[in-house]
Amino acid sequence: MKKWTGLLATMLMLVSFLAACGQGTKSEGANQLKDQSAGAGKEAAVSGSKEITVYTALEDDQIESYLESYKSTYPDVKVNIVRDSTGVITAKLLAEKDNPVADVVWGTAATSLLVLDQNGMLEPYSPAGVEKVTPEFKDSQNPTHWVGIDAWETAFAVNTVELKKKGLAIPQSYADLIKPEYKGLIVMPNPASSGTGFLTVSGLQQLLGEEEAWKYMDKLNENIATYTHSGSKPAKLAGTGEYPIGISFGYRSIQEKKKGAPVEVVFPKEGSGWDVEANALIKKADIKPEAKQFLDWAISAEPMKKYNENYAIISIKDDAAGIPEGYSKDPVSQLIKNDLNQTAKNRDATLAEWTKRYDSKSEPKQ
């Protein structure tokens, strides 16, 4: 098992990294982009208007809470939120490359932002306070092209009641998931739609190597009932018992347990794939000062406290930070060694191969 030893040494010096997914999210959801978002973006493009359009893959139940401090500080700025799973947001941004609607991307996988940057779609901007962000959680260029806020990781949501009925043990590892007794009991996010799905697949590639990872996923596919278009949905399905095992991410799995579902949250023994929820400025003709202002706010103290309520690992040191309930006492050590830049470069090839092999089991797109 490869562990993230280099970054662990850096992060362990940061109290904030001992704090607690999924494009959707990262948690992601399966929500469709709101039809009115394009119209809102056109209105926001009016020169001089105090209105910005923000694309995000943050969880629905997080966004309003996070935005409270922004709205109290900048009450005269209207923020049009366009929210969906990471893969959907990434595809939408790429489709709009020549006529961008978004002003800002907030809380979307760093690997997706790296793809956008490779396509020349990000405007360099170092937000106020960027020097406080740990180096592994931001672009190395100056000015930065993207800046992270937190990390999210693969976890299993396991319905203990349903497995007990079947006389089955709770899986504790990736190796357990391919045992024949779990056939038809597992759901997982489609990596083309979900950031959680993608970080899980890319994590397996880095844990096992390319060839062995595809062999493993061939076996895993035999036990998969369906692939969802949301990183959150497998945890929710496990919570209801529709499918006893959901490959999801830490935050959403923990939330299901907090709601009272008979769920055990399992972080796989081999280590979790992970990604960084990150922010960036979209390159366009009419870059608004409010867009830069939003990015300044997004890594300031108040939103960082809010991120830390949900995630174990945040990007800025905070002596008051803690570990949210449900995470391990050493969340950093759970993360595998992960090269975000290489993952982004391999993204298209990985998704094409995964789709060819396994997409026939994906749920219909809504």
mmCIF file of C-alpha atoms in Angstrom:
data_model
loop_
_atom_site.group_PDB
_atom_site.id
_atom_site.type_symbol
_atom_site.label_atom_id
_atom_site.label_comp_id
_atom_site.label_asym_id
_atom_site.label_seq_id
_atom_site.Cartn_x
_atom_site.Cartn_y
_atom_site.Cartn_z
ATOM 1 C CA MET A 1 0.000 0.000 0.000
ATOM 2 C CA LYS A 2 1.380 3.329 -1.013
ATOM 3 C CA LYS A 3 0.878 6.086 1.523
ATOM 4 C CA TRP A 4 1.173 9.769 1.042
ATOM 5 C CA THR A 5 4.304 10.071 3.156
ATOM 6 C CA GLY A 6 5.733 13.321 1.752
ATOM 7 C CA LEU A 7 2.602 15.357 2.071
ATOM 8 C CA LEU A 8 1.789 13.758 5.413
ATOM 9 C CA ALA A 9 4.895 15.331 6.940
ATOM 10 C CA THR A 10 3.831 18.763 5.734
ATOM 11 C CA MET A 11 0.215 18.422 6.688
ATOM 12 C CA LEU A 12 0.824 17.070 10.147
ATOM 13 C CA MET A 13 2.317 20.449 10.980
ATOM 14 C CA LEU A 14 -0.994 22.010 10.114
ATOM 15 C CA VAL A 15 -3.674 21.648 12.755
ATOM 16 C CA SER A 16 -6.296 22.356 10.166
ATOM 17 C CA PHE A 17 -5.330 19.228 8.313
ATOM 18 C CA LEU A 18 -6.380 17.156 11.261
ATOM 19 C CA ALA A 19 -9.926 18.313 10.787
ATOM 20 C CA ALA A 20 -12.564 15.735 9.489
ATOM 21 C CA CYS A 21 -17.201 13.776 -0.920
ATOM 22 C CA GLY A 22 -18.834 14.845 -5.378
ATOM 23 C CA GLN A 23 -19.173 16.738 -9.378
ATOM 24 C CA GLY A 24 -21.118 16.647 -8.421
ATOM 25 C CA THR A 25 -19.376 16.749 -4.989
ATOM 26 C CA LYS A 26 -16.405 17.133 -3.670
ATOM 27 C CA SER A 27 -19.280 16.249 -3.254
ATOM 28 C CA GLU A 28 -21.408 15.941 -6.007
ATOM 29 C CA GLY A 29 -25.098 15.401 -6.437
ATOM 30 C CA ALA A 30 -27.156 14.116 -9.292
ATOM 31 C CA ASN A 31 -29.047 17.364 -9.759
ATOM 32 C CA GLN A 32 -29.446 18.581 -13.310
ATOM 33 C CA LEU A 33 -28.213 22.065 -14.077
ATOM 34 C CA LYS A 34 -31.058 24.495 -13.618
ATOM 35 C CA ASP A 35 -32.540 25.636 -16.910
ATOM 36 C CA GLN A 36 -32.408 29.236 -15.830
ATOM 37 C CA SER A 37 -28.652 29.164 -15.214
ATOM 38 C CA ALA A 38 -27.757 30.166 -18.771
ATOM 39 C CA GLY A 39 -30.110 33.126 -18.616
ATOM 40 C CA ALA A 40 -28.700 34.142 -15.274
ATOM 41 C CA GLY A 41 -25.208 33.969 -16.726
ATOM 42 C CA LYS A 42 -26.188 36.272 -19.594
ATOM 43 C CA GLU A 43 -27.608 38.779 -17.142
ATOM 44 C CA ALA A 44 -24.440 38.550 -15.076
ATOM 45 C CA ALA A 45 -22.350 39.385 -18.127
ATOM 46 C CA VAL A 46 -23.797 42.889 -18.337
ATOM 47 C CA SER A 47 -20.872 45.252 -17.918
ATOM 48 C CA GLY A 48 -20.694 46.845 -14.505
ATOM 49 C CA SER A 49 -23.452 44.748 -12.936
ATOM 50 C CA LYS A 50 -22.848 43.532 -9.403
ATOM 51 C CA GLU A 51 -23.771 40.008 -10.294
ATOM 52 C CA ILE A 52 -21.619 36.932 -10.785
ATOM 53 C CA THR A 53 -22.253 33.396 -11.951
ATOM 54 C CA VAL A 54 -20.548 30.687 -9.923
ATOM 55 C CA TYR A 55 -20.261 27.086 -11.097
ATOM 56 C CA THR A 56 -19.813 24.585 -8.280
ATOM 57 C CA ALA A 57 -19.838 20.898 -7.406
ATOM 58 C CA LEU A 58 -20.193 21.522 -3.679
ATOM 59 C CA GLU A 59 -22.989 19.609 -1.982
ATOM 60 C CA ASP A 60 -26.459 21.191 -2.072
ATOM 61 C CA ASP A 61 -26.712 21.097 1.702
ATOM 62 C CA GLN A 62 -23.434 22.995 2.083
ATOM 63 C CA ILE A 63 -23.760 25.922 -0.307
ATOM 64 C CA GLU A 64 -26.185 28.179 1.573
ATOM 65 C CA SER A 65 -24.333 27.694 4.844
ATOM 66 C CA TYR A 66 -21.022 28.527 3.199
ATOM 67 C CA LEU A 67 -22.440 31.629 1.501
ATOM 68 C CA GLU A 68 -23.840 33.213 4.657
ATOM 69 C CA SER A 69 -20.700 35.205 5.440
ATOM 70 C CA TYR A 70 -20.313 36.306 1.808
ATOM 71 C CA LYS A 71 -23.865 37.608 1.646
ATOM 72 C CA SER A 72 -23.490 39.479 4.938
ATOM 73 C CA THR A 73 -20.247 41.087 3.760
ATOM 74 C CA TYR A 74 -21.315 41.798 0.169
ATOM 75 C CA PRO A 75 -25.115 42.153 0.278
ATOM 76 C CA ASP A 76 -25.170 44.166 -2.958
ATOM 77 C CA VAL A 77 -23.704 41.351 -5.078
ATOM 78 C CA LYS A 78 -26.081 38.776 -6.557
ATOM 79 C CA VAL A 79 -24.540 35.301 -6.791
ATOM 80 C CA ASN A 80 -26.056 32.973 -9.381
ATOM 81 C CA ILE A 81 -25.171 29.420 -8.368
ATOM 82 C CA VAL A 82 -25.031 26.694 -11.024
ATOM 83 C CA ARG A 83 -24.528 23.377 -9.257
ATOM 84 C CA ASP A 84 -24.082 19.810 -10.455
ATOM 85 C CA SER A 85 -21.774 16.817 -10.188
ATOM 86 C CA THR A 86 -18.116 17.388 -10.992
ATOM 87 C CA GLY A 87 -18.169 15.623 -14.338
ATOM 88 C CA VAL A 88 -21.236 17.524 -15.497
ATOM 89 C CA ILE A 89 -19.805 20.884 -14.393
ATOM 90 C CA THR A 90 -16.499 20.083 -16.126
ATOM 91 C CA ALA A 91 -18.237 19.090 -19.359
ATOM 92 C CA LYS A 92 -20.381 22.236 -19.279
ATOM 93 C CA LEU A 93 -17.363 24.489 -18.783
ATOM 94 C CA LEU A 94 -15.487 22.799 -21.634
ATOM 95 C CA ALA A 95 -18.526 23.130 -23.913
ATOM 96 C CA GLU A 96 -18.683 26.850 -23.105
ATOM 97 C CA LYS A 97 -14.976 27.439 -23.738
ATOM 98 C CA ASP A 98 -15.514 29.881 -26.602
ATOM 99 C CA ASN A 99 -18.428 31.660 -24.943
ATOM 100 C CA PRO A 100 -17.982 31.316 -21.175
ATOM 101 C CA VAL A 101 -20.936 31.905 -18.884
ATOM 102 C CA ALA A 102 -19.303 31.267 -15.492
ATOM 103 C CA ASP A 103 -17.273 33.974 -13.801
ATOM 104 C CA VAL A 104 -15.905 31.731 -11.073
ATOM 105 C CA VAL A 105 -15.523 28.033 -10.365
ATOM 106 C CA TRP A 106 -15.861 27.239 -6.655
ATOM 107 C CA GLY A 107 -15.382 23.891 -4.939
ATOM 108 C CA THR A 108 -14.766 21.757 -8.018
ATOM 109 C CA ALA A 109 -12.121 19.037 -8.343
ATOM 110 C CA ALA A 110 -8.599 20.346 -8.814
ATOM 111 C CA THR A 111 -8.072 17.667 -11.461
ATOM 112 C CA SER A 112 -10.945 19.202 -13.439
ATOM 113 C CA LEU A 113 -9.493 22.688 -13.042
ATOM 114 C CA LEU A 114 -6.153 21.373 -14.296
ATOM 115 C CA VAL A 115 -7.939 20.112 -17.420
ATOM 116 C CA LEU A 116 -9.497 23.563 -17.887
ATOM 117 C CA ASP A 117 -6.077 25.151 -17.430
ATOM 118 C CA GLN A 118 -4.567 22.833 -20.024
ATOM 119 C CA ASN A 119 -7.228 24.222 -22.379
ATOM 120 C CA GLY A 120 -6.282 27.827 -21.586
ATOM 121 C CA MET A 121 -9.570 28.542 -19.806
ATOM 122 C CA LEU A 122 -8.358 29.880 -16.445
ATOM 123 C CA GLU A 123 -7.304 33.446 -15.750
ATOM 124 C CA PRO A 124 -4.287 33.616 -13.419
ATOM 125 C CA TYR A 125 -5.215 35.209 -10.102
ATOM 126 C CA SER A 126 -3.725 34.936 -6.622
ATOM 127 C CA PRO A 127 -6.505 35.695 -4.135
ATOM 128 C CA ALA A 128 -5.804 37.574 -0.935
ATOM 129 C CA GLY A 129 -4.386 35.187 1.647
ATOM 130 C CA VAL A 130 -3.121 32.643 -0.890
ATOM 131 C CA GLU A 131 0.244 32.580 0.867
ATOM 132 C CA LYS A 132 -1.469 30.827 3.794
ATOM 133 C CA VAL A 133 -2.590 27.901 1.608
ATOM 134 C CA THR A 134 -0.317 24.891 1.950
ATOM 135 C CA PRO A 135 1.693 24.359 -1.270
ATOM 136 C CA GLU A 136 0.186 20.971 -2.142
ATOM 137 C CA PHE A 137 -3.263 22.554 -2.226
ATOM 138 C CA LYS A 138 -2.634 25.269 -4.802
ATOM 139 C CA ASP A 139 -1.169 25.822 -8.239
ATOM 140 C CA SER A 140 2.604 26.277 -8.198
ATOM 141 C CA GLN A 141 2.535 29.133 -10.707
ATOM 142 C CA ASN A 142 2.630 32.787 -9.690
ATOM 143 C CA PRO A 143 0.013 34.133 -9.947
ATOM 144 C CA THR A 144 -1.899 30.959 -9.139
ATOM 145 C CA HIS A 145 -4.346 29.467 -11.618
ATOM 146 C CA TRP A 146 -6.313 27.514 -8.982
ATOM 147 C CA VAL A 147 -6.474 27.394 -5.189
ATOM 148 C CA GLY A 148 -7.814 24.537 -3.046
ATOM 149 C CA ILE A 149 -10.096 24.735 -0.031
ATOM 150 C CA ASP A 150 -10.346 21.136 1.221
ATOM 151 C CA ALA A 151 -9.834 17.484 0.279
ATOM 152 C CA TRP A 152 -12.372 14.680 -0.020
ATOM 153 C CA GLU A 153 -11.770 10.956 -0.223
ATOM 154 C CA THR A 154 -13.244 7.563 -1.089
ATOM 155 C CA ALA A 155 -15.287 5.861 1.620
ATOM 156 C CA PHE A 156 -17.817 3.022 1.724
ATOM 157 C CA ALA A 157 -21.275 3.511 3.202
ATOM 158 C CA VAL A 158 -22.386 0.079 4.401
ATOM 159 C CA ASN A 159 -25.890 -0.764 5.618
ATOM 160 C CA THR A 160 -25.258 -3.004 8.618
ATOM 161 C CA VAL A 161 -28.876 -4.150 8.947
ATOM 162 C CA GLU A 162 -29.127 -5.372 5.366
ATOM 163 C CA LEU A 163 -25.790 -7.172 5.474
ATOM 164 C CA LYS A 164 -26.714 -8.832 8.756
ATOM 165 C CA LYS A 165 -29.904 -10.151 7.151
ATOM 166 C CA LYS A 166 -27.738 -11.746 4.482
ATOM 167 C CA GLY A 167 -25.211 -13.050 6.985
ATOM 168 C CA LEU A 168 -22.409 -11.036 5.397
ATOM 169 C CA ALA A 169 -19.473 -9.243 6.991
ATOM 170 C CA ILE A 170 -18.891 -5.521 6.551
ATOM 171 C CA PRO A 171 -16.246 -5.028 3.808
ATOM 172 C CA GLN A 172 -13.174 -3.219 5.106
ATOM 173 C CA SER A 173 -11.076 -2.974 1.953
ATOM 174 C CA TYR A 174 -11.094 -2.770 -1.826
ATOM 175 C CA ALA A 175 -10.041 -6.430 -1.782
ATOM 176 C CA ASP A 176 -13.201 -7.341 0.124
ATOM 177 C CA LEU A 177 -15.451 -5.680 -2.457
ATOM 178 C CA ILE A 178 -14.609 -8.209 -5.163
ATOM 179 C CA LYS A 179 -15.585 -11.232 -3.054
ATOM 180 C CA PRO A 180 -18.381 -13.198 -4.779
ATOM 181 C CA GLU A 181 -20.780 -12.875 -1.838
ATOM 182 C CA TYR A 182 -21.210 -9.158 -2.603
ATOM 183 C CA LYS A 183 -22.396 -9.723 -6.182
ATOM 184 C CA GLY A 184 -25.172 -7.279 -7.059
ATOM 185 C CA LEU A 185 -24.981 -5.498 -3.682
ATOM 186 C CA ILE A 186 -22.657 -2.602 -4.576
ATOM 187 C CA VAL A 187 -23.300 0.760 -6.228
ATOM 188 C CA MET A 188 -20.583 3.164 -7.327
ATOM 189 C CA PRO A 189 -20.434 6.559 -9.075
ATOM 190 C CA ASN A 190 -19.723 6.760 -12.789
ATOM 191 C CA PRO A 191 -16.352 8.566 -13.012
ATOM 192 C CA ALA A 192 -17.372 10.476 -16.130
ATOM 193 C CA SER A 193 -20.194 12.137 -14.181
ATOM 194 C CA SER A 194 -18.848 12.157 -10.652
ATOM 195 C CA GLY A 195 -15.657 13.530 -9.159
ATOM 196 C CA THR A 196 -15.920 10.903 -6.440
ATOM 197 C CA GLY A 197 -16.140 8.180 -9.060
ATOM 198 C CA PHE A 198 -13.108 9.588 -10.853
ATOM 199 C CA LEU A 199 -10.944 9.951 -7.747
ATOM 200 C CA THR A 200 -11.830 6.363 -6.805
ATOM 201 C CA VAL A 201 -10.841 5.015 -10.225
ATOM 202 C CA SER A 202 -7.675 7.121 -10.441
ATOM 203 C CA GLY A 203 -6.861 6.124 -6.874
ATOM 204 C CA LEU A 204 -7.042 2.450 -7.794
ATOM 205 C CA GLN A 205 -4.745 3.108 -10.746
ATOM 206 C CA GLN A 206 -2.170 4.721 -8.489
ATOM 207 C CA LEU A 207 -2.501 2.041 -5.810
ATOM 208 C CA LEU A 208 -2.303 -0.956 -8.117
ATOM 209 C CA GLY A 209 -0.733 0.310 -11.325
ATOM 210 C CA GLU A 210 -2.568 0.722 -14.624
ATOM 211 C CA GLU A 211 -2.822 -2.900 -15.725
ATOM 212 C CA GLU A 212 -3.687 -4.369 -12.326
ATOM 213 C CA ALA A 213 -6.243 -1.615 -11.684
ATOM 214 C CA TRP A 214 -8.216 -2.548 -14.810
ATOM 215 C CA LYS A 215 -8.064 -6.229 -13.828
ATOM 216 C CA TYR A 216 -9.376 -5.292 -10.390
ATOM 217 C CA MET A 217 -12.171 -3.131 -11.820
ATOM 218 C CA ASP A 218 -13.188 -5.979 -14.153
ATOM 219 C CA LYS A 219 -13.783 -8.093 -11.049
ATOM 220 C CA LEU A 220 -15.445 -5.246 -9.171
ATOM 221 C CA ASN A 221 -17.782 -4.678 -12.111
ATOM 222 C CA GLU A 222 -19.133 -8.204 -11.656
ATOM 223 C CA ASN A 223 -20.388 -7.182 -8.204
ATOM 224 C CA ILE A 224 -21.733 -3.760 -9.205
ATOM 225 C CA ALA A 225 -25.516 -3.421 -9.464
ATOM 226 C CA THR A 226 -25.392 0.011 -11.108
ATOM 227 C CA TYR A 227 -23.199 3.060 -11.577
ATOM 228 C CA THR A 228 -24.815 6.325 -10.503
ATOM 229 C CA HIS A 229 -24.255 9.801 -11.923
ATOM 230 C CA SER A 230 -23.674 11.259 -8.465
ATOM 231 C CA GLY A 231 -21.003 10.681 -5.847
ATOM 232 C CA SER A 232 -23.574 11.166 -3.089
ATOM 233 C CA LYS A 233 -26.190 8.748 -4.379
ATOM 234 C CA PRO A 234 -24.430 5.472 -3.472
ATOM 235 C CA ALA A 235 -24.267 6.580 0.175
ATOM 236 C CA LYS A 236 -27.944 7.542 0.098
ATOM 237 C CA LEU A 237 -28.920 4.214 -1.488
ATOM 238 C CA ALA A 238 -26.948 2.378 1.189
ATOM 239 C CA GLY A 239 -28.699 4.479 3.813
ATOM 240 C CA THR A 240 -32.139 3.372 2.604
ATOM 241 C CA GLY A 241 -30.969 -0.216 2.181
ATOM 242 C CA GLU A 242 -31.838 -0.354 -1.521
ATOM 243 C CA TYR A 243 -28.255 -1.464 -2.062
ATOM 244 C CA PRO A 244 -26.272 -2.400 1.043
ATOM 245 C CA ILE A 245 -22.871 -1.082 -0.081
ATOM 246 C CA GLY A 246 -22.258 2.315 -1.610
ATOM 247 C CA ILE A 247 -18.829 3.424 -2.793
ATOM 248 C CA SER A 248 -19.062 7.132 -2.055
ATOM 249 C CA PHE A 249 -17.048 9.700 -0.075
ATOM 250 C CA GLY A 250 -16.473 10.495 3.564
ATOM 251 C CA TYR A 251 -18.709 13.523 4.081
ATOM 252 C CA ARG A 252 -21.860 12.100 2.493
ATOM 253 C CA SER A 253 -21.446 8.694 4.120
ATOM 254 C CA ILE A 254 -21.045 10.346 7.521
ATOM 255 C CA GLN A 255 -24.121 12.507 6.886
ATOM 256 C CA GLU A 256 -26.232 9.441 6.186
ATOM 257 C CA LYS A 257 -25.167 7.953 9.506
ATOM 258 C CA LYS A 258 -25.898 11.223 11.318
ATOM 259 C CA LYS A 259 -29.412 11.197 9.876
ATOM 260 C CA GLY A 260 -30.018 7.882 11.611
ATOM 261 C CA ALA A 261 -29.450 5.438 8.769
ATOM 262 C CA PRO A 262 -27.964 2.091 9.937
ATOM 263 C CA VAL A 263 -24.745 2.856 8.112
ATOM 264 C CA GLU A 264 -21.144 2.140 8.992
ATOM 265 C CA VAL A 265 -18.605 4.420 7.309
ATOM 266 C CA VAL A 266 -15.567 2.497 6.103
ATOM 267 C CA PHE A 267 -12.361 4.052 4.819
ATOM 268 C CA PRO A 268 -10.657 1.273 2.811
ATOM 269 C CA LYS A 269 -7.615 -0.316 4.424
ATOM 270 C CA GLU A 270 -5.478 0.136 1.313
ATOM 271 C CA GLY A 271 -5.968 3.918 1.423
ATOM 272 C CA SER A 272 -8.440 6.297 -0.199
ATOM 273 C CA GLY A 273 -8.275 8.002 -3.527
ATOM 274 C CA TRP A 274 -8.745 11.758 -3.075
ATOM 275 C CA ASP A 275 -8.974 15.110 -4.787
ATOM 276 C CA VAL A 276 -9.016 18.762 -3.783
ATOM 277 C CA GLU A 277 -12.097 20.974 -3.948
ATOM 278 C CA ALA A 278 -10.703 24.096 -5.553
ATOM 279 C CA ASN A 279 -11.529 27.526 -6.960
ATOM 280 C CA ALA A 280 -10.519 29.422 -10.089
ATOM 281 C CA LEU A 281 -11.242 32.500 -12.189
ATOM 282 C CA ILE A 282 -12.632 31.832 -15.667
ATOM 283 C CA LYS A 283 -10.861 33.568 -18.523
ATOM 284 C CA LYS A 284 -13.278 35.839 -20.392
ATOM 285 C CA ALA A 285 -13.450 39.299 -21.925
ATOM 286 C CA ASP A 286 -15.350 40.873 -19.028
ATOM 287 C CA ILE A 287 -13.660 39.733 -15.838
ATOM 288 C CA LYS A 288 -15.489 41.429 -12.991
ATOM 289 C CA PRO A 289 -13.903 42.766 -9.826
ATOM 290 C CA GLU A 290 -16.674 40.956 -7.910
ATOM 291 C CA ALA A 291 -15.385 37.634 -9.280
ATOM 292 C CA LYS A 292 -11.940 38.272 -7.829
ATOM 293 C CA GLN A 293 -13.559 39.500 -4.638
ATOM 294 C CA PHE A 294 -15.460 36.203 -4.388
ATOM 295 C CA LEU A 295 -12.228 34.227 -4.690
ATOM 296 C CA ASP A 296 -10.649 36.381 -1.970
ATOM 297 C CA TRP A 297 -13.593 35.620 0.305
ATOM 298 C CA ALA A 298 -13.601 31.906 -0.525
ATOM 299 C CA ILE A 299 -10.288 31.272 1.269
ATOM 300 C CA SER A 300 -10.868 33.729 4.122
ATOM 301 C CA ALA A 301 -11.355 32.724 7.762
ATOM 302 C CA GLU A 302 -15.162 32.414 7.913
ATOM 303 C CA PRO A 303 -15.697 30.068 4.950
ATOM 304 C CA MET A 304 -12.651 28.048 6.041
ATOM 305 C CA LYS A 305 -14.359 27.433 9.378
ATOM 306 C CA LYS A 306 -17.443 26.262 7.514
ATOM 307 C CA TYR A 307 -15.455 23.911 5.268
ATOM 308 C CA ASN A 308 -13.875 22.460 8.403
ATOM 309 C CA GLU A 309 -17.305 21.606 9.811
ATOM 310 C CA ASN A 310 -17.667 19.078 6.987
ATOM 311 C CA TYR A 311 -14.185 17.998 5.944
ATOM 312 C CA ALA A 312 -11.218 16.584 7.804
ATOM 313 C CA ILE A 313 -8.581 18.254 5.667
ATOM 314 C CA ILE A 314 -8.654 21.949 4.804
ATOM 315 C CA SER A 315 -6.039 23.944 2.970
ATOM 316 C CA ILE A 316 -5.178 26.670 5.502
ATOM 317 C CA LYS A 317 -3.725 26.252 8.972
ATOM 318 C CA ASP A 318 -6.172 27.083 11.743
ATOM 319 C CA ASP A 319 -5.230 26.497 15.372
ATOM 320 C CA ALA A 320 -8.920 26.259 16.245
ATOM 321 C CA ALA A 321 -9.639 23.522 13.701
ATOM 322 C CA GLY A 322 -10.864 20.113 14.769
ATOM 323 C CA ILE A 323 -11.759 16.732 13.345
ATOM 324 C CA PRO A 324 -15.470 16.475 12.481
ATOM 325 C CA GLU A 325 -17.288 13.491 13.905
ATOM 326 C CA GLY A 326 -17.065 10.352 11.825
ATOM 327 C CA TYR A 327 -13.552 10.749 10.453
ATOM 328 C CA SER A 328 -10.487 8.852 11.609
ATOM 329 C CA LYS A 329 -8.140 10.447 14.122
ATOM 330 C CA ASP A 330 -5.454 10.685 11.446
ATOM 331 C CA PRO A 331 -7.302 11.514 8.223
ATOM 332 C CA VAL A 332 -4.188 12.527 6.296
ATOM 333 C CA SER A 333 -2.612 9.082 6.631
ATOM 334 C CA GLN A 334 -5.707 7.572 4.984
ATOM 335 C CA LEU A 335 -4.890 9.293 1.691
ATOM 336 C CA ILE A 336 -2.865 7.484 -0.958
ATOM 337 C CA LYS A 337 0.063 9.015 -2.793
ATOM 338 C CA ASN A 338 -1.588 11.068 -5.528
ATOM 339 C CA ASP A 339 -0.155 13.093 -8.421
ATOM 340 C CA LEU A 340 -2.971 15.502 -9.315
ATOM 341 C CA ASN A 341 -1.235 16.818 -12.434
ATOM 342 C CA GLN A 342 -0.656 13.330 -13.840
ATOM 343 C CA THR A 343 -4.206 12.332 -12.951
ATOM 344 C CA ALA A 344 -5.538 15.318 -14.885
ATOM 345 C CA LYS A 345 -3.372 14.500 -17.927
ATOM 346 C CA ASN A 346 -4.683 10.924 -17.940
ATOM 347 C CA ARG A 347 -8.308 11.911 -17.334
ATOM 348 C CA ASP A 348 -9.647 11.615 -20.887
ATOM 349 C CA ALA A 349 -7.942 8.281 -21.547
ATOM 350 C CA THR A 350 -9.083 6.875 -18.184
ATOM 351 C CA LEU A 351 -12.686 7.902 -18.736
ATOM 352 C CA ALA A 352 -12.728 6.582 -22.315
ATOM 353 C CA GLU A 353 -11.451 3.172 -21.197
ATOM 354 C CA TRP A 354 -13.783 3.012 -18.204
ATOM 355 C CA THR A 355 -16.781 3.941 -20.360
ATOM 356 C CA LYS A 356 -15.931 1.284 -22.949
ATOM 357 C CA ARG A 357 -15.653 -1.411 -20.300
ATOM 358 C CA TYR A 358 -18.392 -0.632 -17.778
ATOM 359 C CA ASP A 359 -20.812 2.083 -18.874
ATOM 360 C CA SER A 360 -23.495 -0.431 -19.848
ATOM 361 C CA LYS A 361 -24.287 -0.749 -16.126
ATOM 362 C CA SER A 362 -24.760 2.988 -15.615
ATOM 363 C CA GLU A 363 -28.166 4.267 -14.595
ATOM 364 C CA PRO A 364 -30.005 6.322 -17.264
ATOM 365 C CA LYS A 365 -29.088 9.994 -17.366
ATOM 366 C CA GLN A 366 -31.927 12.274 -16.334
#
